[in-house]
Every structure is written in structure tokens, then in C-alpha cells.
Short mmCIF file of C-alpha atoms and ligand atoms in Angstrom, two decimals:
data_model
loop_
_atom_site.label_atom_id
_atom_site.label_comp_id
_atom_site.label_asym_id
_atom_site.label_seq_id
_atom_site.Cartn_x
_atom_site.Cartn_y
_atom_site.Cartn_z
CA UNK N 1294 -12.48 8.54 -9.66
CA UNK N 1295 -9.94 8.65 -12.46
CA UNK N 1296 -9.26 5.29 -14.13
CA UNK N 1297 -6.07 4.79 -16.13
CA UNK N 1298 -5.74 1.57 -18.12
CA UNK N 1299 -2.18 0.38 -18.73
CA UNK N 1300 -0.81 -2.49 -20.83
CA UNK N 1301 1.53 -4.10 -18.33
CA UNK N 1302 3.18 -3.78 -14.92
CA UNK N 1303 6.21 -1.93 -16.27
CA UNK N 1304 4.02 0.71 -17.86
CA UNK N 1305 2.09 1.07 -14.59
CA UNK N 1306 5.36 1.46 -12.68
CA UNK N 1307 6.69 4.14 -15.01
CA UNK N 1308 3.37 6.00 -14.93
CA UNK N 1309 3.00 5.98 -11.14
CA UNK N 1310 6.70 6.76 -10.54
CA UNK N 1311 6.30 9.90 -12.65
CA UNK N 1312 3.39 11.05 -10.50
CA UNK N 1313 5.45 10.39 -7.35
CA UNK N 1314 8.32 12.35 -8.91
CA UNK N 1315 6.04 15.36 -9.37
CA UNK N 1316 4.80 15.12 -5.77
CA UNK N 1317 8.41 14.99 -4.51
CA UNK N 1318 9.46 17.95 -6.67
CA UNK N 1319 6.44 20.05 -5.73
CA UNK N 1320 7.02 19.99 -1.98
CA UNK N 1321 9.84 21.04 0.36
CA UNK N 1322 8.97 18.13 2.63
CA UNK N 1323 7.02 15.51 0.67
CA UNK N 1324 5.21 12.89 2.74
CA UNK N 1325 4.46 9.60 0.99
CA UNK N 1326 2.30 6.70 2.09
CA UNK N 1327 3.81 3.51 0.69
CA UNK N 1328 2.53 0.00 0.04
CA UNK N 1329 4.01 -3.47 -0.28
CA UNK N 1330 2.90 -6.47 -2.38
CA UNK N 1331 3.59 -7.20 -6.05
CA UNK N 1332 1.60 -4.25 -7.39
CA UNK N 1333 4.00 -1.40 -6.46
CA UNK N 1334 7.25 -3.30 -7.22
CA UNK N 1335 7.60 -1.81 -10.70
CA UNK N 1336 6.92 1.68 -9.35
CA UNK N 1337 9.80 1.33 -6.88
CA UNK N 1338 12.06 0.02 -9.65
CA UNK N 1339 11.36 3.14 -11.71
CA UNK N 1340 11.89 5.42 -8.70
CA UNK N 1341 15.29 3.80 -8.07
CA UNK N 1342 16.22 4.32 -11.73
CA UNK N 1343 15.19 7.97 -11.53
CA UNK N 1344 17.38 8.38 -8.46
CA UNK N 1345 20.33 6.66 -10.18
CA UNK N 1346 19.91 8.96 -13.19
CA UNK N 1347 19.99 12.00 -10.86
CA UNK N 1348 16.39 12.86 -11.74
CA UNK N 1349 15.11 12.45 -8.19
CA UNK N 1350 16.35 13.26 -4.71
CA UNK N 1351 14.90 11.50 -1.63
CA UNK N 1352 16.81 13.66 0.89
CA UNK N 1353 13.71 15.48 2.12
CA UNK N 1354 11.19 12.66 1.63
CA UNK N 1355 9.28 11.22 4.59
CA UNK N 1356 7.47 7.88 4.27
CA UNK N 1357 4.79 5.97 6.16
CA UNK N 1358 4.03 2.37 5.25
CA UNK N 1359 0.57 0.89 5.34
CA UNK N 1360 1.01 -2.33 7.25
CA UNK N 1361 3.16 -5.11 8.70
CA UNK N 1362 2.61 -8.73 9.69
CA UNK N 1363 2.10 -9.34 13.40
CA UNK N 1364 4.86 -11.29 15.12
CA UNK N 1365 7.29 -11.12 12.21
CA UNK N 1366 10.76 -9.77 12.92
CA UNK N 1367 11.86 -6.87 10.66
CA UNK N 1368 14.79 -9.04 9.48
CA UNK N 1369 12.46 -11.84 8.34
CA UNK N 1370 12.57 -12.13 4.54
CA UNK N 1371 8.76 -11.77 4.36
CA UNK N 1372 8.48 -8.75 6.65
CA UNK N 1373 7.24 -5.63 4.91
CA UNK N 1374 10.20 -3.78 6.46
CA UNK N 1375 12.53 -6.15 4.61
CA UNK N 1376 10.52 -5.69 1.39
CA UNK N 1377 10.75 -1.89 1.52
CA UNK N 1378 14.49 -1.95 2.21
CA UNK N 1379 15.05 -4.35 -0.64
CA UNK N 1380 12.95 -2.57 -3.24
CA UNK N 1381 13.44 1.09 -2.32
CA UNK N 1382 14.98 2.37 0.90
CA UNK N 1383 18.43 0.76 0.61
CA UNK N 1384 18.73 1.96 -2.98
CA UNK N 1385 17.99 5.68 -2.63
CA UNK N 1386 19.23 8.55 -0.44
CA UNK N 1387 16.29 8.63 1.96
CA UNK N 1388 17.20 9.60 5.55
CA UNK N 1389 16.49 6.48 7.69
CA UNK N 1390 14.99 8.70 10.39
CA UNK N 1391 12.30 9.76 7.89
CA UNK N 1392 11.16 6.17 7.28
CA UNK N 1393 8.14 5.04 9.31
CA UNK N 1394 6.79 1.50 9.38
CA UNK N 1395 4.26 -0.07 11.72
CA UNK N 1396 5.95 -2.54 14.04
CA UNK N 1397 4.74 -6.12 14.28
CA UNK N 1398 6.79 -7.01 17.35
CA UNK N 1399 6.99 -5.85 20.99
CA UNK N 1400 4.07 -3.98 22.54
CA UNK N 1401 2.15 -3.81 19.26
CA UNK N 1402 -0.98 -2.19 20.75
CA UNK N 1403 1.06 0.70 22.17
CA UNK N 1404 3.18 1.02 19.05
CA UNK N 1405 0.09 1.11 16.87
CA UNK N 1406 -1.29 4.00 18.97
CA UNK N 1407 2.00 5.86 18.59
CA UNK N 1408 2.02 5.21 14.84
CA UNK N 1409 -1.51 6.54 14.62
CA UNK N 1410 -0.50 9.76 16.42
CA UNK N 1411 2.32 10.26 13.94
CA UNK N 1412 -0.07 9.72 11.03
CA UNK N 1413 -2.49 12.24 12.45
CA UNK N 1414 0.17 14.95 12.73
CA UNK N 1415 1.91 14.23 9.43
CA UNK N 1416 -0.62 14.03 6.61
CA UNK N 1417 0.42 12.22 3.45
CA UNK N 1418 0.61 14.12 0.15
CA UNK N 1419 0.18 10.85 -1.74
CA UNK N 1420 -0.84 7.35 -0.68
CA UNK N 1421 0.04 4.35 -2.88
CA UNK N 1422 -2.30 1.37 -2.54
CA UNK N 1423 -2.73 -2.15 -3.85
CA UNK N 1424 -5.97 -4.06 -3.36
CA UNK N 1425 -6.70 -7.53 -2.04
CA UNK N 1426 -8.81 -9.92 -4.13
CA UNK N 1427 -11.49 -9.60 -1.40
CA UNK N 1428 -11.44 -5.79 -1.65
CA UNK N 1429 -9.16 -5.10 1.29
CA UNK N 1430 -6.84 -2.08 1.24
CA UNK N 1431 -3.72 -2.18 3.41
CA UNK N 1432 -4.85 -5.02 5.71
CA UNK N 1433 -8.34 -3.64 6.35
CA UNK N 1434 -10.36 -6.79 5.81
CA UNK N 1435 -14.09 -6.90 4.94
CA UNK N 1436 -16.14 -5.71 7.92
CA UNK N 1437 -13.61 -3.08 9.03
CA UNK N 1438 -15.38 0.15 9.99
CA UNK N 1439 -14.74 3.14 7.73
CA UNK N 1440 -13.84 5.25 10.81
CA UNK N 1441 -11.14 2.79 11.92
CA UNK N 1442 -7.62 4.14 12.55
CA UNK N 1443 -4.39 2.11 12.96
CA UNK N 1444 -5.16 -1.28 14.51
CA UNK N 1445 -4.29 -4.93 14.82
CA UNK N 1446 -6.42 -7.17 12.59
CA UNK N 1447 -7.01 -10.88 12.10
CA UNK N 1448 -6.37 -11.76 8.47
CA UNK N 1449 -9.04 -13.44 6.35
CA UNK N 1450 -8.24 -16.94 5.15
CA UNK N 1451 -8.52 -15.64 1.55
CA UNK N 1452 -5.83 -13.03 2.23
CA UNK N 1453 -3.55 -15.61 3.85
CA UNK N 1454 -4.09 -17.95 0.91
CA UNK N 1455 -3.32 -15.15 -1.59
CA UNK N 1456 -0.16 -14.19 0.30
CA UNK N 1457 0.98 -17.80 0.89
CA UNK N 1458 2.82 -17.60 -2.46
CA UNK N 1459 5.50 -15.62 -0.61
CA UNK N 1460 5.87 -18.25 2.15
CA UNK N 1461 6.68 -21.99 2.11
CA UNK N 1462 3.27 -23.05 3.44
CA UNK N 1463 -0.08 -21.48 4.35
CA UNK N 1464 0.65 -22.23 8.02
CA UNK N 1465 3.67 -19.93 7.86
CA UNK N 1466 1.55 -16.92 6.84
CA UNK N 1467 0.86 -14.84 9.97
CA UNK N 1468 -2.74 -14.82 11.17
CA UNK N 1469 -2.67 -11.17 12.23
CA UNK N 1470 -1.26 -7.85 11.07
CA UNK N 1471 -0.97 -4.22 12.13
CA UNK N 1472 -2.43 -1.83 9.61
CA UNK N 1473 -3.27 1.80 8.96
CA UNK N 1474 -7.04 2.08 9.24
CA UNK N 1475 -9.35 3.22 6.48
CA UNK N 1476 -9.60 6.68 8.12
CA UNK N 1477 -5.81 7.06 7.95
CA UNK N 1478 -5.80 6.12 4.27
CA UNK N 1479 -8.57 8.63 3.50
CA UNK N 1480 -6.47 11.34 5.19
CA UNK N 1481 -4.02 11.44 2.30
CA UNK N 1482 -4.41 14.37 -0.11
CA UNK N 1483 -4.13 12.08 -3.13
CA UNK N 1484 -4.45 8.30 -3.54
CA UNK N 1485 -3.26 6.01 -6.33
CA UNK N 1486 -4.39 2.38 -6.35
CA UNK N 1487 -2.53 -0.09 -8.60
CA UNK N 1488 -4.01 -3.45 -9.60
CA UNK N 1489 -3.38 -6.02 -12.29
CA UNK N 1490 -4.69 -9.42 -13.25
CA UNK N 1491 -8.04 -11.15 -13.28
CA UNK N 1492 -7.83 -12.04 -9.59
CA UNK N 1493 -8.43 -8.34 -8.83
CA UNK N 1494 -11.31 -7.87 -11.28
CA UNK N 1495 -14.10 -8.53 -8.76
CA UNK N 1496 -12.65 -6.08 -6.23
CA UNK N 1497 -12.04 -3.40 -8.89
CA UNK N 1498 -15.58 -3.77 -10.21
CA UNK N 1499 -16.97 -3.35 -6.68
CA UNK N 1500 -14.74 -0.32 -6.13
CA UNK N 1501 -15.85 1.35 -9.37
CA UNK N 1502 -19.47 0.23 -9.64
CA UNK N 1503 -20.55 -1.39 -6.40
CA UNK N 1504 -22.39 0.13 -3.46
CA UNK N 1505 -20.24 1.68 -0.75
CA UNK N 1506 -20.06 -1.02 1.91
CA UNK N 1507 -17.80 -2.18 4.72
CA UNK N 1508 -18.05 -5.63 3.10
CA UNK N 1509 -15.68 -4.30 0.42
CA UNK N 1510 -13.35 -1.91 2.29
CA UNK N 1511 -11.90 -0.33 -0.90
CA UNK N 1512 -15.33 1.18 -1.68
CA UNK N 1513 -14.61 3.86 0.93
CA UNK N 1514 -12.40 5.41 -1.76
CA UNK N 1515 -15.58 6.42 -3.61
CA UNK N 1516 -15.79 9.28 -1.06
CA UNK N 1517 -12.26 10.58 -1.61
CA UNK N 1518 -11.91 13.65 -3.88
CA UNK N 1519 -8.63 12.66 -5.55
CA UNK N 1520 -8.27 8.95 -6.33
CA UNK N 1521 -6.70 7.41 -9.40
CA UNK N 1522 -6.97 3.71 -10.22
CA UNK N 1523 -4.16 2.33 -12.42
CA UNK N 1524 -5.22 -1.06 -13.79
CA UNK N 1525 -4.67 -3.44 -16.68
CA UNK N 1526 -7.40 -4.90 -18.93
CA UNK N 1527 -7.59 -8.13 -16.91
CA UNK N 1528 -8.37 -6.24 -13.69
CA UNK N 1529 -10.95 -4.16 -15.57
CA UNK N 1530 -13.28 -7.09 -16.37
CA UNK N 1531 -16.60 -7.22 -14.57
CA UNK N 1532 -15.89 -10.45 -12.75
CA UNK N 1533 -17.97 -12.43 -10.26
CA UNK N 1534 -16.68 -13.25 -6.78
CA UNK N 1535 -14.91 -16.64 -6.76
C1 GLP I 1199 -1.40 -7.50 0.94
C2 GLP I 1199 -1.12 -6.10 1.44
C3 GLP I 1199 -1.93 -5.08 0.69
C4 GLP I 1199 -1.81 -5.32 -0.79
C5 GLP I 1199 -2.35 -6.67 -1.14
C6 GLP I 1199 -2.28 -6.98 -2.61
O1 GLP I 1199 -2.48 -8.11 1.54
N1 GLP I 1199 -1.36 -5.95 2.82
O2 GLP I 1199 -1.49 -3.79 1.03
O3 GLP I 1199 -2.51 -4.33 -1.49
O4 GLP I 1199 -1.57 -7.62 -0.46
O5 GLP I 1199 -1.00 -7.44 -2.93
P1 GLP I 1199 -0.46 -7.71 -4.37
O6 GLP I 1199 -0.10 -6.40 -4.94
O7 GLP I 1199 0.76 -8.57 -4.14
O8 GLP I 1199 -1.50 -8.41 -5.13
#
């Protein structure tokens, strides 16, 4: 696993955006797996700047997002659909029909099966990931089987507490989500995981040095041949679980 230490979020964003740029330029039909959360925000900002400076064209890009809250309408300000539109999709020339997001409303079980079929026929060239403080990737919480594909999951209290900063109260944070499974994530040719801050240090230490275990879902990445971890010094400390 390659580890790249960066000084701040902006540097991480510029670094990862440049890798994405190369992936887009190297393929006639690039397929990207995208993530939400604070970690990739700077990356999207740099991608938008590249597009505005005519350095990057999203015309032929196809995207698949990792996850979505269950029961949240796409127009809700905390839906991941809303997040992606705000930070990337509405600001570049991507074809809306090439954007794929799991749906958190309607017949979610059926839609998650359909999403999984699409993922299985359209492999990602690059998957961007963040990491939860408990070691989750996408919304695959501790205990999720490594073989798991797209599914509906009940969120850990820790995850809901971490994400409550985006809502008014903890009660407003959905209790469930639809997420790509760990098997779907592993299907990508290349994976980049971005993390910053001391709250991620325990999970990063487990990922880099811990035993591979379903108790820390991110440790499945130890088996992937092309993973890069982009972290700051705070996330690189060998912290204990709090
Ligand atoms: C959520 C998302 C994950 C993300 C994690 C970390 O739980 N489902 O995909 O990696 O948050 O988010 P942040 O980057 O905001 O710390």
C-alpha cells in the first residue's frame, strides 16, 4: 500500500485531482467511483478548477457513487445526491445520464440490486474513498462481510454521531443507508483513500498495521494490489480507539 503524507486538505485535493486527471485523460471512457464526506471536498474543488481552466473534460466520464442515506429525498440538503451536485456535477460538463447514485427512496431493495448489476458490468478505473473513525468505508460498518455487494445497512451510533455535525440533531441523522459493498469497492482497478485529522488515526493505523478483520472493514484494502492512502500527520499517529 502506498502512503502519501500531505500537509493540509488543499494539498491532498490538488494531489488527488491530478491523479484523477490522468485517469480521465488515459481512457476513452473513464469510470470513476466517487465518495462524499469532508475528505474529498478539496479534490472536487480542484477538479472544477481544472475544468474551468480547460485542462479537463468530463464529457466522456461515467461516475458511480458509494452510498446514500436511506429515506432521504435527493433534494434534501444532506442527501449525497445533493452533495455531489453541489461540489462537482453541476459545475462540470458531465453528461447527467452518466451519473449513477444509489437511491435511498422507493423500492430500495430492488434499486440496490439494479445498482449492483450496473457496478458488476461497469468496473471502475479509480475509486475514491474516505474512512469512518470506526474503520468503515462507504457505509460498510464493522462486521460487514468482505464478500458483501451493494446492500442496505443499519448505521452504527458512532457513525451517526460523527455525521450529526451535518444535521441539526443526532435524531435527524438517518439510521440506515444504501451502500456499495466491500466486494464492489475491491472491484476497482485503483483505489485512493483520503483521510485527515486525529479522529481518523485509529482507523488508519488499523488499516496500515492491524490484522485483516471484518471488525475494521477498511482492512480489506490490504488485499488490493493498487491502493494509495493520502493522509496528513494527524491521521498518521498510532492512536488508540476512543
Ligand atoms: C460517511 C461516508 C463515508 C465517508 C465517511 C467519512 O460515513 N459514508 O463514505 O468516508 O463519512 O467522512 P468524512 O470525510 O466527512 O470524515
